[in-house]
Tab-separated table of C-alpha atoms in Angstrom:
chain	number	residue	atom	x	y	z
X	1490	UNK	CA	144.451	59.259	89.053
X	1491	UNK	CA	146.778	56.391	88.066
X	1492	UNK	CA	146.602	52.859	89.460
X	1493	UNK	CA	149.133	53.501	92.260
X	1494	UNK	CA	147.221	56.567	93.418
X	1495	UNK	CA	143.996	54.578	93.362
X	1496	UNK	CA	145.501	51.809	95.474
X	1497	UNK	CA	146.904	54.321	97.964
X	1498	UNK	CA	143.502	55.991	98.236
X	1499	UNK	CA	141.779	52.650	98.837
X	1500	UNK	CA	144.315	51.754	101.525
X	1501	UNK	CA	143.725	55.081	103.249
X	1502	UNK	CA	139.930	54.663	103.464
X	1503	UNK	CA	139.908	52.729	106.777
X	1504	UNK	CA	142.170	55.402	108.293
X	1505	UNK	CA	139.846	58.143	107.102
X	1506	UNK	CA	136.876	56.360	108.624
X	1507	UNK	CA	138.748	56.101	111.933
X	1508	UNK	CA	139.640	59.793	111.845
X	1509	UNK	CA	136.117	61.026	111.102
X	1510	UNK	CA	132.854	59.934	112.692
X	1511	UNK	CA	130.309	57.889	110.790
X	1512	UNK	CA	128.070	60.958	110.668
X	1513	UNK	CA	130.493	62.646	108.292
X	1514	UNK	CA	130.254	59.744	105.848
X	1515	UNK	CA	126.486	59.540	106.277
X	1516	UNK	CA	126.125	63.202	105.336
X	1517	UNK	CA	127.606	62.478	101.914
X	1518	UNK	CA	125.964	59.053	101.456
X	1519	UNK	CA	125.559	57.886	98.774
X	1520	UNK	CA	128.449	58.957	96.572
X	1521	UNK	CA	128.230	56.068	94.100
X	1522	UNK	CA	125.899	53.388	92.754
X	1523	UNK	CA	123.996	51.173	95.188
X	1524	UNK	CA	123.449	47.477	94.486
X	1525	UNK	CA	120.197	45.882	95.633
X	1526	UNK	CA	120.665	42.106	95.613
X	1527	UNK	CA	117.552	40.071	94.865
X	1528	UNK	CA	118.362	36.405	95.592
X	1529	UNK	CA	115.889	35.086	93.014
X	1530	UNK	CA	115.386	35.290	89.247
X	1531	UNK	CA	113.139	37.936	87.717
X	1532	UNK	CA	109.401	37.364	87.933
X	1533	UNK	CA	108.984	36.456	91.599
X	1534	UNK	CA	107.794	38.365	94.650
X	1535	UNK	CA	111.211	39.691	95.693
X	1536	UNK	CA	111.873	41.006	92.191
X	1537	UNK	CA	108.384	42.497	92.035
X	1538	UNK	CA	109.121	44.338	95.290
X	1539	UNK	CA	112.632	45.416	94.371
X	1540	UNK	CA	112.178	47.162	91.046
X	1541	UNK	CA	109.653	49.887	91.938
X	1542	UNK	CA	111.465	50.499	95.234
X	1543	UNK	CA	114.856	50.735	93.516
X	1544	UNK	CA	113.506	53.315	91.084
X	1545	UNK	CA	112.065	55.361	93.940
X	1546	UNK	CA	115.276	55.170	95.999
X	1547	UNK	CA	117.293	56.240	92.969
X	1548	UNK	CA	115.204	59.383	92.721
X	1549	UNK	CA	115.355	60.069	96.468
X	1550	UNK	CA	119.042	59.316	97.027
X	1551	UNK	CA	120.286	60.752	93.753
X	1552	UNK	CA	122.382	57.749	92.714
X	1553	UNK	CA	121.582	54.668	90.608
X	1554	UNK	CA	120.160	51.718	92.532
X	1555	UNK	CA	120.939	48.599	90.502
X	1556	UNK	CA	118.843	45.462	90.990
X	1557	UNK	CA	121.123	42.410	90.927
X	1558	UNK	CA	119.195	39.127	90.529
X	1559	UNK	CA	121.646	36.727	92.153
X	1560	UNK	CA	119.769	33.430	92.262
X	1561	UNK	CA	121.074	30.077	93.339
X	1562	UNK	CA	121.413	27.679	96.226
X	1563	UNK	CA	117.706	26.986	96.615
X	1564	UNK	CA	115.339	29.460	98.269
X	1565	UNK	CA	117.696	32.412	97.825
X	1566	UNK	CA	120.648	31.303	99.950
X	1567	UNK	CA	123.364	32.395	97.490
X	1568	UNK	CA	122.141	35.981	97.215
X	1569	UNK	CA	121.405	36.218	100.939
X	1570	UNK	CA	124.915	35.008	101.760
X	1571	UNK	CA	126.508	37.431	99.289
X	1572	UNK	CA	124.717	40.333	100.940
X	1573	UNK	CA	125.724	39.109	104.397
X	1574	UNK	CA	129.412	39.107	103.370
X	1575	UNK	CA	129.321	42.546	101.738
X	1576	UNK	CA	130.982	45.611	103.238
X	1577	UNK	CA	128.565	47.274	105.693
X	1578	UNK	CA	128.703	50.649	103.986
X	1579	UNK	CA	125.190	51.030	102.575
X	1580	UNK	CA	126.195	50.212	99.008
X	1581	UNK	CA	125.022	46.582	99.036
X	1582	UNK	CA	121.433	46.062	100.139
X	1583	UNK	CA	119.233	42.958	100.100
X	1584	UNK	CA	115.592	42.676	99.050
X	1585	UNK	CA	114.609	39.216	100.196
X	1586	UNK	CA	111.714	37.084	101.384
X	1587	UNK	CA	110.556	35.287	104.509
X	1588	UNK	CA	112.797	32.319	103.662
X	1589	UNK	CA	115.707	34.395	105.013
X	1590	UNK	CA	115.356	32.812	108.460
X	1591	UNK	CA	114.356	29.368	107.215
X	1592	UNK	CA	117.427	28.578	105.119
X	1593	UNK	CA	120.048	28.595	107.908
X	1594	UNK	CA	117.787	26.244	109.865
X	1595	UNK	CA	117.583	23.948	106.838
X	1596	UNK	CA	121.400	23.920	106.624
X	1597	UNK	CA	121.560	22.844	110.252
X	1598	UNK	CA	118.894	20.198	109.643
X	1599	UNK	CA	121.132	18.596	107.009
X	1600	UNK	CA	124.363	19.185	108.974
X	1601	UNK	CA	125.612	21.453	106.173
X	1602	UNK	CA	127.804	24.519	106.645
X	1603	UNK	CA	125.483	27.444	107.373
X	1604	UNK	CA	125.715	29.927	104.495
X	1605	UNK	CA	124.801	32.923	106.670
X	1606	UNK	CA	123.006	33.817	109.893
X	1607	UNK	CA	120.020	36.132	110.260
X	1608	UNK	CA	122.002	38.011	112.925
X	1609	UNK	CA	124.270	39.301	110.120
X	1610	UNK	CA	121.411	41.450	108.822
X	1611	UNK	CA	119.768	44.684	109.902
X	1612	UNK	CA	116.103	45.060	108.890
X	1613	UNK	CA	115.506	48.405	107.174
X	1614	UNK	CA	111.873	48.231	106.043
X	1615	UNK	CA	109.153	45.774	105.131
X	1616	UNK	CA	107.698	46.356	101.682
X	1617	UNK	CA	105.070	43.683	101.035
X	1618	UNK	CA	103.380	40.988	103.130
X	1619	UNK	CA	101.011	38.850	101.105
X	1620	UNK	CA	99.507	35.461	101.847
X	1621	UNK	CA	100.470	32.727	99.437
X	1622	UNK	CA	97.721	31.395	97.193
X	1623	UNK	CA	97.334	27.873	95.841
X	1624	UNK	CA	97.074	28.005	92.050
X	1625	UNK	CA	96.567	25.365	89.376
X	1626	UNK	CA	96.248	25.563	85.583
X	1627	UNK	CA	92.873	26.842	84.397
X	1628	UNK	CA	92.556	23.597	82.438
X	1629	UNK	CA	92.996	21.450	85.564
X	1630	UNK	CA	89.999	19.385	86.744
X	1631	UNK	CA	90.062	20.860	90.261
X	1632	UNK	CA	87.534	23.666	90.695
X	1633	UNK	CA	87.945	23.961	94.480
X	1634	UNK	CA	90.540	23.205	97.125
X	1635	UNK	CA	88.392	20.287	98.243
X	1636	UNK	CA	88.528	18.803	94.722
X	1637	UNK	CA	92.315	19.089	94.869
X	1638	UNK	CA	92.547	17.431	98.289
X	1639	UNK	CA	90.211	14.565	97.367
X	1640	UNK	CA	92.205	13.795	94.212
X	1641	UNK	CA	95.535	14.011	96.074
X	1642	UNK	CA	94.284	11.513	98.656
X	1643	UNK	CA	93.453	9.070	95.866
X	1644	UNK	CA	96.871	9.543	94.223
X	1645	UNK	CA	99.461	10.183	96.975
X	1646	UNK	CA	102.726	11.622	95.687
X	1647	UNK	CA	101.495	11.962	92.100
X	1648	UNK	CA	100.359	15.595	91.922
X	1649	UNK	CA	103.407	17.776	91.304
X	1650	UNK	CA	103.997	21.296	92.545
X	1651	UNK	CA	106.764	23.775	91.818
X	1652	UNK	CA	108.676	25.896	94.285
X	1653	UNK	CA	111.505	28.420	94.493
X	1654	UNK	CA	113.754	25.751	96.027
X	1655	UNK	CA	113.894	23.476	99.090
X	1656	UNK	CA	112.679	25.322	102.209
X	1657	UNK	CA	111.945	28.451	100.205
X	1658	UNK	CA	108.688	30.316	100.767
X	1659	UNK	CA	106.727	28.433	98.108
X	1660	UNK	CA	107.911	25.043	99.385
X	1661	UNK	CA	107.139	25.704	103.060
X	1662	UNK	CA	103.700	27.139	102.258
X	1663	UNK	CA	102.681	24.128	100.179
X	1664	UNK	CA	103.982	21.614	102.696
X	1665	UNK	CA	102.134	23.445	105.475
X	1666	UNK	CA	98.909	23.002	103.494
X	1667	UNK	CA	99.699	19.370	102.592
X	1668	UNK	CA	100.388	18.480	106.239
X	1669	UNK	CA	97.151	20.097	107.383
X	1670	UNK	CA	95.120	18.393	104.635
X	1671	UNK	CA	96.738	14.996	105.190
X	1672	UNK	CA	97.950	14.661	101.604
X	1673	UNK	CA	101.300	13.912	99.970
X	1674	UNK	CA	102.415	15.887	96.911
X	1675	UNK	CA	105.518	15.645	94.724
X	1676	UNK	CA	107.850	18.611	95.197
X	1677	UNK	CA	109.701	19.910	92.108
X	1678	UNK	CA	112.163	22.673	93.099
X	1679	UNK	CA	113.270	25.462	90.765
X	1680	UNK	CA	115.693	28.380	91.110
X	1681	UNK	CA	112.963	30.883	91.950
X	1682	UNK	CA	109.265	31.695	91.764
X	1683	UNK	CA	109.654	32.970	88.202
X	1684	UNK	CA	110.913	29.630	86.809
X	1685	UNK	CA	108.315	27.772	88.906
X	1686	UNK	CA	105.593	29.949	87.400
X	1687	UNK	CA	106.951	29.253	83.917
X	1688	UNK	CA	106.837	25.531	84.732
X	1689	UNK	CA	103.166	25.516	85.724
X	1690	UNK	CA	102.229	27.592	82.679
X	1691	UNK	CA	104.140	25.146	80.500
X	1692	UNK	CA	102.559	22.075	82.066
X	1693	UNK	CA	105.709	20.806	83.780
X	1694	UNK	CA	104.056	20.939	87.227
X	1695	UNK	CA	100.408	20.908	88.288
X	1696	UNK	CA	100.287	23.355	91.178
X	1697	UNK	CA	102.096	26.218	92.833
X	1698	UNK	CA	101.791	28.298	96.000
X	1699	UNK	CA	102.796	31.880	95.211
X	1700	UNK	CA	102.091	35.512	95.998
X	1701	UNK	CA	99.028	37.300	94.611
X	1702	UNK	CA	101.180	39.722	92.609
X	1703	UNK	CA	102.903	36.825	90.858
X	1704	UNK	CA	99.658	35.020	90.066
X	1705	UNK	CA	97.133	37.770	89.300
X	1706	UNK	CA	98.204	38.536	85.694
X	1707	UNK	CA	97.998	34.833	84.839
X	1708	UNK	CA	94.606	34.438	86.529
X	1709	UNK	CA	93.284	37.544	84.772
X	1710	UNK	CA	94.503	36.119	81.444
X	1711	UNK	CA	92.642	32.869	82.098
X	1712	UNK	CA	95.786	30.752	82.369
X	1713	UNK	CA	95.639	29.870	86.083
X	1714	UNK	CA	92.932	29.268	88.681
X	1715	UNK	CA	93.362	29.983	92.402
X	1716	UNK	CA	91.873	27.529	94.900
X	1717	UNK	CA	92.779	28.841	98.342
X	1718	UNK	CA	94.377	31.627	100.358
X	1719	UNK	CA	96.961	30.843	103.066
X	1720	UNK	CA	96.280	34.096	104.919
X	1721	UNK	CA	93.992	34.616	107.875
X	1722	UNK	CA	91.813	37.042	105.887
X	1723	UNK	CA	90.589	37.381	102.328
X	1724	UNK	CA	92.437	39.886	100.173
X	1725	UNK	CA	91.207	42.706	97.897
X	1726	UNK	CA	92.834	41.320	94.733
X	1727	UNK	CA	90.914	38.010	95.136
X	1728	UNK	CA	87.926	38.894	97.344
X	1729	UNK	CA	85.955	35.742	96.517
X	1730	UNK	CA	88.825	33.371	97.263
X	1731	UNK	CA	88.312	31.577	100.600
X	1732	UNK	CA	91.099	31.186	103.127
X	1733	UNK	CA	92.231	27.691	104.031
X	1734	UNK	CA	91.182	28.413	107.593
X	1735	UNK	CA	87.652	29.082	106.337
X	1736	UNK	CA	87.796	25.721	104.587
X	1737	UNK	CA	88.704	23.943	107.827
X	1738	UNK	CA	92.503	23.811	107.594
X	1739	UNK	CA	93.152	25.695	110.814
X	1740	UNK	CA	96.928	25.190	110.849
X	1741	UNK	CA	97.483	26.890	107.476
X	1742	UNK	CA	98.705	30.474	107.740
X	1743	UNK	CA	101.606	31.616	105.632
X	1744	UNK	CA	102.732	34.996	104.317
X	1745	UNK	CA	105.330	35.705	101.685
X	1746	UNK	CA	106.752	39.035	102.801
X	1747	UNK	CA	109.454	41.051	101.114
X	1748	UNK	CA	111.745	43.425	102.949
X	1749	UNK	CA	114.906	45.468	102.609
X	1750	UNK	CA	117.941	44.546	104.712
X	1751	UNK	CA	121.489	45.797	105.201
X	1752	UNK	CA	124.394	44.344	107.165
X	1753	UNK	CA	124.110	44.400	110.964
X	1754	UNK	CA	127.337	46.427	111.243
X	1755	UNK	CA	125.972	49.253	109.074
X	1756	UNK	CA	126.708	52.621	110.760
X	1757	UNK	CA	123.616	53.989	112.459
X	1758	UNK	CA	123.561	57.298	110.527
X	1759	UNK	CA	123.539	55.478	107.169
X	1760	UNK	CA	120.838	53.120	108.435
X	1761	UNK	CA	118.801	56.154	109.471
X	1762	UNK	CA	119.230	57.688	106.013
X	1763	UNK	CA	118.061	54.469	104.369
X	1764	UNK	CA	115.055	54.256	106.693
X	1765	UNK	CA	114.097	57.833	105.838
X	1766	UNK	CA	114.484	57.112	102.134
X	1767	UNK	CA	112.381	53.956	102.384
X	1768	UNK	CA	109.618	55.790	104.264
X	1769	UNK	CA	109.493	58.314	101.433
X	1770	UNK	CA	109.717	55.631	98.730
X	1771	UNK	CA	106.797	53.686	100.170
X	1772	UNK	CA	104.635	56.823	99.945
X	1773	UNK	CA	105.574	57.345	96.310
X	1774	UNK	CA	102.558	57.277	93.956
X	1775	UNK	CA	104.603	55.305	91.420
X	1776	UNK	CA	105.403	52.593	93.983
X	1777	UNK	CA	101.838	52.455	95.265
X	1778	UNK	CA	100.489	52.180	91.718
X	1779	UNK	CA	103.008	49.501	90.709
X	1780	UNK	CA	102.090	47.279	93.640
X	1781	UNK	CA	98.352	47.889	93.312
X	1782	UNK	CA	98.495	46.981	89.608
X	1783	UNK	CA	100.304	43.752	90.425
X	1784	UNK	CA	97.754	42.782	93.067
X	1785	UNK	CA	100.121	43.222	96.023
X	1786	UNK	CA	99.324	46.161	98.276
X	1787	UNK	CA	102.078	47.995	100.169
X	1788	UNK	CA	102.610	46.605	103.682
X	1789	UNK	CA	105.273	49.037	104.879
X	1790	UNK	CA	106.899	48.711	108.287
X	1791	UNK	CA	109.823	50.781	109.542
X	1792	UNK	CA	112.815	49.017	111.099
X	1793	UNK	CA	111.620	48.639	114.728
X	1794	UNK	CA	108.239	47.125	113.829
X	1795	UNK	CA	109.768	45.107	110.990
X	1796	UNK	CA	112.400	43.641	113.332
X	1797	UNK	CA	109.673	42.431	115.699
X	1798	UNK	CA	107.667	41.051	112.776
X	1799	UNK	CA	110.689	39.142	111.405
X	1800	UNK	CA	111.418	37.603	114.802
X	1801	UNK	CA	107.830	36.410	115.310
X	1802	UNK	CA	107.311	35.165	111.754
X	1803	UNK	CA	110.703	33.442	111.666
X	1804	UNK	CA	109.929	31.495	114.841
X	1805	UNK	CA	106.710	30.201	113.284
X	1806	UNK	CA	108.410	29.270	109.993
X	1807	UNK	CA	111.335	27.529	111.684
X	1808	UNK	CA	108.821	25.413	113.599
X	1809	UNK	CA	107.158	24.542	110.278
X	1810	UNK	CA	110.506	23.535	108.755
X	1811	UNK	CA	111.238	21.223	111.677
X	1812	UNK	CA	107.834	19.638	111.167
X	1813	UNK	CA	108.509	19.139	107.454
X	1814	UNK	CA	111.856	17.543	108.286
X	1815	UNK	CA	114.490	16.523	105.769
X	1816	UNK	CA	113.507	16.684	102.120
X	1817	UNK	CA	115.725	16.789	99.081
């Protein structure tokens, strides 16, 4: 096919879609590679979730599923926005985190143009839902969360912590803890959890709030120490780690979930095919083993339950962002 034929075929595609129902396209979906945008660099929770799932979907759907780490904008806004603008045809998916709903609210807080709206997305499936954990270098003087809080009260604004960007999951979790503990820390934003983790390992920052799967290899290697769990319950990967609620910080509850999204205008038959594929992928022994090894257990939810979860969690996080207020 020469270039003119290719252009004519592309121009005819909308007419073909009008002439045939979406079901006809869904029956052949997918016919080409699928891109799974991850709006963060490699090494963070979204990337950890995306790669085993992409491999499983590739096997189930019969076409390559390419993970595209498209970081930038702080907290994942660039990748989220790119996915929101993509053609709703099932060939551009988004594996993102709980900051999805927070970032548009942060744009409004600063009177900036809103990069995207949550209403542009259709939840497909939740993959992981871990509490964030407070971690410090193993060489740090703080042995407990109380040690950390007492030192921070003596030196307000001097203890540094890294995050995935302003109003990203790591930032909101740490500020939630700081507000509850009555301390002031110095926020150092990075382009993702991976670079923030590199920073704490390299001594650039002194603390981080991140997912268990991100932290466990470093804790097991004796490089980091965990001081507290932002979840309501203790977790199997760190059974001896107390929750902040146990320690008296009743307002601290934060989860860093990862989930797969498509565009809200995605045809229902293709959405159904993706939901079926995700249900199968999340039962895959390879996926289960990959997450268990990393310290993050599967927390699968199909679209209806995931949609309700996103709405409830987003409302809580937006309230937290408003409490944090404007920060650079």
